[in-house]
Short mmCIF file of C-alpha atoms and ligand atoms in Angstrom, two decimals:
data_model
loop_
_atom_site.label_atom_id
_atom_site.label_comp_id
_atom_site.label_asym_id
_atom_site.label_seq_id
_atom_site.Cartn_x
_atom_site.Cartn_y
_atom_site.Cartn_z
CA UNK A 1 -14.72 -24.09 -3.26
CA UNK A 2 -11.97 -25.10 -0.84
CA UNK A 3 -11.15 -22.52 1.81
CA UNK A 4 -8.00 -22.79 3.92
CA UNK A 5 -7.61 -20.33 6.78
CA UNK A 6 -4.38 -19.98 8.72
CA UNK A 7 -4.52 -18.32 12.12
CA UNK A 8 -3.09 -18.56 15.61
CA UNK A 9 -6.74 -18.74 16.77
CA UNK A 10 -8.27 -21.36 14.45
CA UNK A 11 -11.08 -21.97 17.00
CA UNK A 12 -12.37 -18.55 16.06
CA UNK A 13 -13.67 -20.00 12.80
CA UNK A 14 -16.13 -22.39 14.41
CA UNK A 15 -18.62 -19.54 13.83
CA UNK A 16 -18.48 -20.46 10.16
CA UNK A 17 -20.38 -23.66 11.00
CA UNK A 18 -23.42 -21.55 11.81
CA UNK A 19 -26.06 -20.02 9.59
CA UNK A 20 -25.99 -20.14 5.80
CA UNK A 21 -22.27 -20.81 5.54
CA UNK A 22 -22.71 -23.83 7.82
CA UNK A 23 -25.50 -25.05 5.56
CA UNK A 24 -23.33 -24.50 2.47
CA UNK A 25 -20.65 -26.64 4.11
CA UNK A 26 -23.04 -29.47 4.83
CA UNK A 27 -24.38 -29.23 1.25
CA UNK A 28 -20.78 -29.61 0.02
CA UNK A 29 -20.72 -26.22 -1.72
CA UNK A 30 -17.72 -25.13 0.31
CA UNK A 31 -15.19 -26.88 2.48
CA UNK A 32 -13.59 -24.73 5.18
CA UNK A 33 -10.38 -25.87 6.87
CA UNK A 34 -8.97 -23.74 9.69
CA UNK A 35 -5.30 -24.38 10.50
CA UNK A 36 -3.20 -23.35 13.47
CA UNK A 37 -0.08 -21.55 12.26
CA UNK A 38 1.74 -22.82 15.34
CA UNK A 39 1.54 -26.37 13.92
CA UNK A 40 4.32 -25.34 11.52
CA UNK A 41 6.72 -24.15 14.25
CA UNK A 42 9.62 -26.26 15.51
CA UNK A 43 10.58 -24.63 18.81
CA UNK A 44 9.17 -25.56 22.23
CA UNK A 45 7.35 -22.25 22.57
CA UNK A 46 5.72 -22.54 19.12
CA UNK A 47 6.67 -18.94 18.51
CA UNK A 48 5.42 -17.22 15.37
CA UNK A 49 6.68 -13.68 16.00
CA UNK A 50 9.89 -11.74 16.43
CA UNK A 51 11.00 -8.15 16.99
CA UNK A 52 10.80 -5.76 14.01
CA UNK A 53 14.03 -5.38 12.04
CA UNK A 54 14.94 -1.71 12.36
CA UNK A 55 13.44 -1.52 15.85
CA UNK A 56 10.11 -0.21 17.09
CA UNK A 57 7.19 -1.38 19.16
CA UNK A 58 5.42 -4.70 18.87
CA UNK A 59 6.20 -7.97 17.18
CA UNK A 60 6.10 -9.10 13.55
CA UNK A 61 5.09 -12.55 12.33
CA UNK A 62 8.09 -14.51 11.11
CA UNK A 63 8.31 -15.35 7.41
CA UNK A 64 9.73 -18.85 7.85
CA UNK A 65 6.78 -20.30 9.74
CA UNK A 66 4.29 -18.73 7.31
CA UNK A 67 6.26 -20.12 4.39
CA UNK A 68 6.35 -23.68 5.72
CA UNK A 69 2.61 -23.57 6.20
CA UNK A 70 1.78 -21.87 2.89
CA UNK A 71 4.15 -24.07 0.86
CA UNK A 72 2.22 -27.05 2.14
CA UNK A 73 -1.24 -25.58 1.52
CA UNK A 74 -0.26 -24.32 -1.94
CA UNK A 75 1.71 -27.41 -2.90
CA UNK A 76 4.92 -25.49 -3.59
CA UNK A 77 8.52 -26.53 -3.03
CA UNK A 78 10.62 -24.10 -0.98
CA UNK A 79 13.04 -22.18 -3.20
CA UNK A 80 15.04 -18.99 -2.68
CA UNK A 81 13.89 -15.93 -4.64
CA UNK A 82 16.63 -13.30 -4.23
CA UNK A 83 15.16 -11.34 -7.18
CA UNK A 84 12.06 -10.33 -5.19
CA UNK A 85 11.87 -6.66 -4.26
CA UNK A 86 10.73 -6.60 -0.60
CA UNK A 87 9.32 -3.08 -1.04
CA UNK A 88 7.32 -3.59 -4.25
CA UNK A 89 3.60 -2.93 -3.90
CA UNK A 90 1.68 -6.15 -4.49
CA UNK A 91 -0.71 -4.55 -6.97
CA UNK A 92 2.19 -3.25 -9.05
CA UNK A 93 3.87 -5.43 -11.63
CA UNK A 94 6.36 -6.91 -11.10
CA UNK A 95 7.46 -7.66 -7.54
CA UNK A 96 10.86 -8.55 -8.88
CA UNK A 97 13.93 -6.33 -9.15
CA UNK A 98 14.37 -2.79 -7.88
CA UNK A 99 16.63 -1.64 -5.09
CA UNK A 100 16.48 -4.33 -2.45
CA UNK A 101 19.14 -2.88 -0.19
CA UNK A 102 16.81 -0.33 1.41
CA UNK A 103 19.80 1.94 2.07
CA UNK A 104 22.79 0.94 4.14
CA UNK A 105 21.27 1.15 7.61
CA UNK A 106 20.51 -2.52 8.15
CA UNK A 107 23.43 -4.82 8.56
CA UNK A 108 22.01 -8.32 8.52
CA UNK A 109 25.01 -9.82 10.23
CA UNK A 110 24.75 -7.57 13.26
CA UNK A 111 21.01 -7.25 13.78
CA UNK A 112 20.27 -5.75 17.17
CA UNK A 113 18.14 -7.57 19.71
CA UNK A 114 15.44 -5.92 21.79
CA UNK A 115 18.10 -4.91 24.33
CA UNK A 116 19.96 -3.03 21.61
CA UNK A 117 23.00 -5.30 21.79
CA UNK A 118 24.35 -6.74 18.58
CA UNK A 119 23.57 -10.43 18.53
CA UNK A 120 23.78 -13.11 15.89
CA UNK A 121 20.22 -14.28 15.39
CA UNK A 122 19.43 -17.14 13.01
CA UNK A 123 16.01 -15.78 12.25
CA UNK A 124 17.33 -12.36 11.22
CA UNK A 125 20.50 -13.37 9.45
CA UNK A 126 19.93 -14.78 5.99
CA UNK A 127 17.92 -17.97 5.98
CA UNK A 128 18.33 -20.06 2.84
CA UNK A 129 16.17 -22.97 1.85
CA UNK A 130 17.66 -23.84 -1.51
CA UNK A 131 19.62 -22.72 -4.52
CA UNK A 132 17.91 -19.77 -6.23
CA UNK A 133 15.88 -20.85 -9.25
CA UNK A 134 15.04 -18.82 -12.37
CA UNK A 135 11.81 -16.85 -11.93
CA UNK A 136 9.94 -18.43 -14.84
CA UNK A 137 10.64 -21.91 -13.55
CA UNK A 138 9.52 -21.11 -10.01
CA UNK A 139 6.31 -19.48 -11.25
CA UNK A 140 5.05 -22.47 -13.14
CA UNK A 141 4.17 -24.48 -10.08
CA UNK A 142 1.35 -22.24 -8.81
CA UNK A 143 -2.25 -23.35 -9.31
CA UNK A 144 -4.17 -20.72 -11.34
CA UNK A 145 -7.44 -21.43 -9.54
CA UNK A 146 -5.98 -20.51 -6.15
CA UNK A 147 -5.93 -17.07 -4.53
CA UNK A 148 -3.86 -16.28 -1.45
CA UNK A 149 -5.37 -13.46 0.62
CA UNK A 150 -3.90 -11.51 3.53
CA UNK A 151 -6.14 -9.12 5.46
CA UNK A 152 -4.18 -5.95 6.09
CA UNK A 153 -5.38 -2.49 7.20
CA UNK A 154 -2.77 -0.83 4.97
CA UNK A 155 -4.05 -2.30 1.72
CA UNK A 156 -6.75 -1.47 -0.83
CA UNK A 157 -10.32 -1.74 0.42
CA UNK A 158 -12.17 -5.02 -0.09
CA UNK A 159 -15.29 -4.33 -2.15
CA UNK A 160 -18.29 -6.17 -3.58
CA UNK A 161 -16.42 -6.30 -6.87
CA UNK A 162 -13.59 -8.26 -5.19
CA UNK A 163 -16.13 -10.54 -3.53
CA UNK A 164 -17.73 -11.28 -6.90
CA UNK A 165 -14.39 -11.96 -8.55
CA UNK A 166 -13.19 -14.22 -5.72
CA UNK A 167 -16.45 -16.19 -5.74
CA UNK A 168 -15.20 -17.73 -9.01
CA UNK A 169 -11.98 -19.12 -7.49
CA UNK A 170 -11.69 -22.80 -6.67
CA UNK A 171 -9.34 -22.46 -3.70
CA UNK A 172 -8.93 -19.54 -1.32
CA UNK A 173 -6.13 -19.45 1.24
CA UNK A 174 -6.38 -16.78 3.94
CA UNK A 175 -3.47 -15.78 6.18
CA UNK A 176 -4.59 -13.99 9.36
CA UNK A 177 -2.09 -11.49 10.70
CA UNK A 178 -1.67 -10.73 14.41
CA UNK A 179 0.59 -8.39 16.40
CA UNK A 180 2.01 -5.69 14.07
CA UNK A 181 1.29 -7.93 11.09
CA UNK A 182 3.38 -10.38 9.05
CA UNK A 183 6.77 -9.95 7.35
CA UNK A 184 6.08 -8.08 4.09
CA UNK A 185 8.28 -10.47 2.12
CA UNK A 186 5.77 -13.31 2.51
CA UNK A 187 3.06 -12.06 0.10
CA UNK A 188 5.71 -10.71 -2.28
CA UNK A 189 7.48 -14.06 -2.33
CA UNK A 190 4.32 -15.97 -3.25
CA UNK A 191 3.38 -13.42 -5.90
CA UNK A 192 6.81 -13.97 -7.46
CA UNK A 193 6.14 -17.71 -7.32
CA UNK A 194 3.18 -17.10 -9.63
CA UNK A 195 0.45 -17.25 -6.98
CA UNK A 196 -2.44 -14.77 -7.25
CA UNK A 197 -1.82 -12.90 -3.99
CA UNK A 198 -4.05 -10.14 -2.60
CA UNK A 199 -3.98 -7.96 0.46
CA UNK A 200 -7.23 -6.31 1.50
CA UNK A 201 -8.39 -3.95 4.19
CA UNK A 202 -12.01 -4.28 5.31
CA UNK A 203 -12.18 -0.66 6.47
CA UNK A 204 -10.31 2.33 7.80
CA UNK A 205 -9.74 1.05 11.33
CA UNK A 206 -7.28 -1.32 13.01
CA UNK A 207 -8.38 -4.70 14.41
CA UNK A 208 -6.33 -6.97 16.65
CA UNK A 209 -6.04 -9.67 14.04
CA UNK A 210 -7.13 -10.84 10.61
CA UNK A 211 -9.73 -13.32 11.88
CA UNK A 212 -12.69 -10.93 11.86
CA UNK A 213 -11.60 -9.52 8.49
CA UNK A 214 -11.44 -13.02 6.99
CA UNK A 215 -14.92 -13.82 8.33
CA UNK A 216 -16.22 -10.65 6.72
CA UNK A 217 -14.62 -11.40 3.36
CA UNK A 218 -15.71 -15.04 3.44
CA UNK A 219 -19.31 -14.16 4.12
CA UNK A 220 -19.32 -11.65 1.26
CA UNK A 221 -17.71 -14.15 -1.12
CA UNK A 222 -19.53 -17.37 -0.30
CA UNK A 223 -23.06 -15.89 -0.40
CA UNK A 224 -22.42 -15.26 -4.11
CA UNK A 225 -21.74 -18.94 -4.85
CA UNK A 226 -24.43 -20.50 -7.06
CA UNK A 227 -26.79 -22.48 -4.83
CA UNK A 228 -25.76 -20.68 -1.64
CA UNK A 229 -28.81 -18.44 -1.25
CA UNK A 230 -32.27 -19.97 -1.09
CA UNK A 231 -33.53 -17.27 -3.47
CA UNK A 232 -30.81 -16.34 -6.01
CA UNK A 233 -32.67 -13.12 -6.88
CA UNK A 234 -31.84 -11.70 -3.48
CA UNK A 235 -28.22 -11.14 -4.48
CA UNK A 236 -28.94 -9.55 -7.87
CA UNK A 237 -30.39 -6.24 -6.72
CA UNK A 238 -28.39 -5.21 -3.70
CA UNK A 239 -26.23 -2.36 -2.52
CA UNK A 240 -22.82 -2.16 -4.26
CA UNK A 241 -23.89 -4.77 -6.82
CA UNK A 242 -23.64 -4.49 -10.60
CA UNK A 243 -21.65 -2.17 -12.83
CA UNK A 244 -23.65 0.95 -11.89
CA UNK A 245 -23.76 0.21 -8.17
CA UNK A 246 -25.94 2.23 -5.81
CA UNK A 247 -26.97 1.93 -2.17
CA UNK A 248 -30.24 0.09 -1.88
CA UNK A 249 -33.65 1.72 -1.35
CA UNK A 250 -35.24 1.40 2.11
CA UNK A 251 -37.12 -1.83 2.86
CA UNK A 252 -40.38 -2.36 4.77
CA UNK A 253 -42.54 -5.34 5.64
CA UNK A 254 -46.03 -5.78 7.08
CA UNK A 255 -47.99 -4.35 8.82
CA UNK A 256 -48.16 -1.36 6.51
CA UNK A 257 -48.95 0.80 9.54
CA UNK A 258 -46.89 0.05 12.66
CA UNK A 259 -46.96 2.16 15.83
CA UNK A 260 -48.67 4.83 13.82
CA UNK A 261 -46.03 4.95 11.09
CA UNK A 262 -47.26 4.08 7.60
CA UNK A 263 -45.00 2.89 4.80
CA UNK A 264 -44.84 5.19 1.71
CA UNK A 265 -48.20 4.92 -0.03
CA UNK A 266 -46.78 4.12 -3.48
CA UNK A 267 -45.52 0.75 -2.15
CA UNK A 268 -49.06 -0.38 -1.47
CA UNK A 269 -50.43 0.87 -4.82
CA UNK A 270 -49.87 -2.43 -6.63
CA UNK A 271 -48.44 -0.48 -9.58
CA UNK A 272 -45.10 -2.25 -10.18
CA UNK A 273 -43.82 0.38 -12.60
CA UNK A 274 -44.43 3.13 -10.07
CA UNK A 275 -42.91 1.09 -7.24
CA UNK A 276 -39.77 0.38 -9.30
CA UNK A 277 -39.36 4.07 -10.19
CA UNK A 278 -39.93 5.15 -6.58
CA UNK A 279 -37.29 2.69 -5.33
CA UNK A 280 -34.81 3.64 -8.02
CA UNK A 281 -35.19 7.35 -7.25
CA UNK A 282 -34.78 6.65 -3.57
CA UNK A 283 -31.62 4.62 -4.25
CA UNK A 284 -30.20 7.49 -6.31
CA UNK A 285 -31.09 10.08 -3.67
CA UNK A 286 -29.73 8.05 -0.75
CA UNK A 287 -26.50 7.29 -2.61
CA UNK A 288 -26.04 10.95 -3.60
CA UNK A 289 -26.48 11.89 0.04
CA UNK A 290 -24.49 9.13 1.82
CA UNK A 291 -21.97 7.98 -0.79
CA UNK A 292 -21.56 10.66 -3.49
CA UNK A 293 -18.34 8.86 -4.53
CA UNK A 294 -20.51 6.06 -5.93
CA UNK A 295 -22.57 8.54 -7.96
CA UNK A 296 -19.33 9.99 -9.37
CA UNK A 297 -18.42 6.50 -10.63
CA UNK A 298 -21.68 5.92 -12.52
CA UNK A 299 -21.50 5.64 -16.29
CA UNK A 300 -23.89 8.32 -17.62
CA UNK A 301 -24.46 6.47 -20.88
CA UNK A 302 -25.82 3.49 -18.94
CA UNK A 303 -28.36 5.63 -17.06
CA UNK A 304 -31.97 5.80 -18.20
CA UNK A 305 -33.60 9.11 -19.08
CA UNK A 306 -35.56 8.94 -15.82
CA UNK A 307 -32.34 8.30 -13.80
CA UNK A 308 -30.72 11.32 -15.41
CA UNK A 309 -33.75 13.46 -14.66
CA UNK A 310 -33.60 12.40 -11.01
CA UNK A 311 -29.89 13.13 -10.75
CA UNK A 312 -30.31 16.55 -12.35
CA UNK A 313 -33.05 17.31 -9.79
CA UNK A 314 -30.61 16.22 -7.06
CA UNK A 315 -28.07 18.77 -8.32
CA UNK A 316 -25.86 16.62 -10.56
CA UNK A 317 -24.65 17.33 -14.06
CA UNK A 318 -25.01 14.21 -16.26
CA UNK A 319 -23.90 15.22 -19.75
CA UNK A 320 -20.30 13.98 -19.35
CA UNK A 321 -18.95 10.46 -18.94
CA UNK A 322 -19.66 10.41 -15.19
CA UNK A 323 -22.02 12.57 -13.11
CA UNK A 324 -20.54 15.72 -11.59
CA UNK A 325 -22.00 17.55 -8.62
CA UNK A 326 -22.99 21.10 -9.51
N1 SAH B 1 0.62 -2.51 12.38
C1 SAH B 1 -0.47 -2.63 11.46
C2 SAH B 1 -1.71 -3.16 12.15
C3 SAH B 1 -1.63 -4.63 12.46
S1 SAH B 1 -3.12 -5.25 13.07
C4 SAH B 1 -0.78 -1.27 10.86
O1 SAH B 1 -0.67 -0.27 11.55
O2 SAH B 1 -1.17 -1.20 9.67
C5 SAH B 1 -2.80 -6.98 13.02
C6 SAH B 1 -3.48 -7.76 11.93
O3 SAH B 1 -4.88 -7.56 12.00
C7 SAH B 1 -3.11 -7.37 10.51
O4 SAH B 1 -1.94 -8.03 10.08
C8 SAH B 1 -4.33 -7.83 9.72
O5 SAH B 1 -4.24 -9.19 9.42
C9 SAH B 1 -5.46 -7.62 10.71
N2 SAH B 1 -6.20 -6.36 10.50
C10 SAH B 1 -6.27 -5.32 11.35
N3 SAH B 1 -7.06 -4.35 10.88
C11 SAH B 1 -7.52 -4.76 9.68
C12 SAH B 1 -8.37 -4.19 8.68
N4 SAH B 1 -8.91 -2.99 8.81
N5 SAH B 1 -8.60 -4.91 7.56
C13 SAH B 1 -8.05 -6.12 7.40
N6 SAH B 1 -7.24 -6.71 8.31
C14 SAH B 1 -6.97 -6.06 9.43
#
């Protein structure tokens, strides 16, 4: 798996040389390349941001510098895509068409600077790279094994399911946002070019930049690569894993009594059937308590009789398609 990460702080990713991911790199399972977005700028200040069109606080990352960088990493020629709807949600099909005027409030020719004065600004006024090309033609150039990912707090949550799916890709390209984020046309443009583009949030909070989010996603994805974990069984039975995902049971190691606290007796009984049932019941009970939303997603037909009995005892109704709390 080839992993390209674009950031204004590429040094941040030296942490990926540590631990299991470092080992996976030396084994040749993954190759991680961290790039500095500023290497694709042309001005003396290497600037990557500009004021938001429409006004407001903060700065937004400029589309042109992202595009020069991503075109190169994705092996795409720059072409204009006037058909792209800049407001389309990425997870909707298609990103093309729709009302692209966004009302009549923004006049591109007289964009206002931070001081409020009308000023002609090359970066705001239309910036053309080529003659527009038909959509089908432009889409053909994207590599189907590549996924372009932008961390973004206002996007769907990144889950274990996404990690599993992405662990099958051959090439991941991550674009780390900073400031108020990146120009929304960038992911939409690449989706219209036929690239598999995703935006993910890693949780309901705002970070300063995408670097931490990318590290989180990368760790979740790469540990699923065949050969990554010393013991492959350790990723089979884990929290959030599998079609009927639950939180994991509690774990203990030796000594069985520590500072006066003994582990649950059943775990030392040597009866594997009993231990399995105890752990399964505990997983169901903990999930019902901490993450009832996961219980609501379970497929009742895939639950064993014993699972159903446990859920009923926990106050769930299991005769329908999914469990329902009584
Ligand atoms: N103005 C944005 C926040 C920008 S934070 C908003 O209110 O939604 C700057 C960058 O940090 C984002 O572009 C993204 O790349 C990253 N980031 C911040 N919080 C994140 C989160 N919870 N998940 C993923 N990425 C996040």
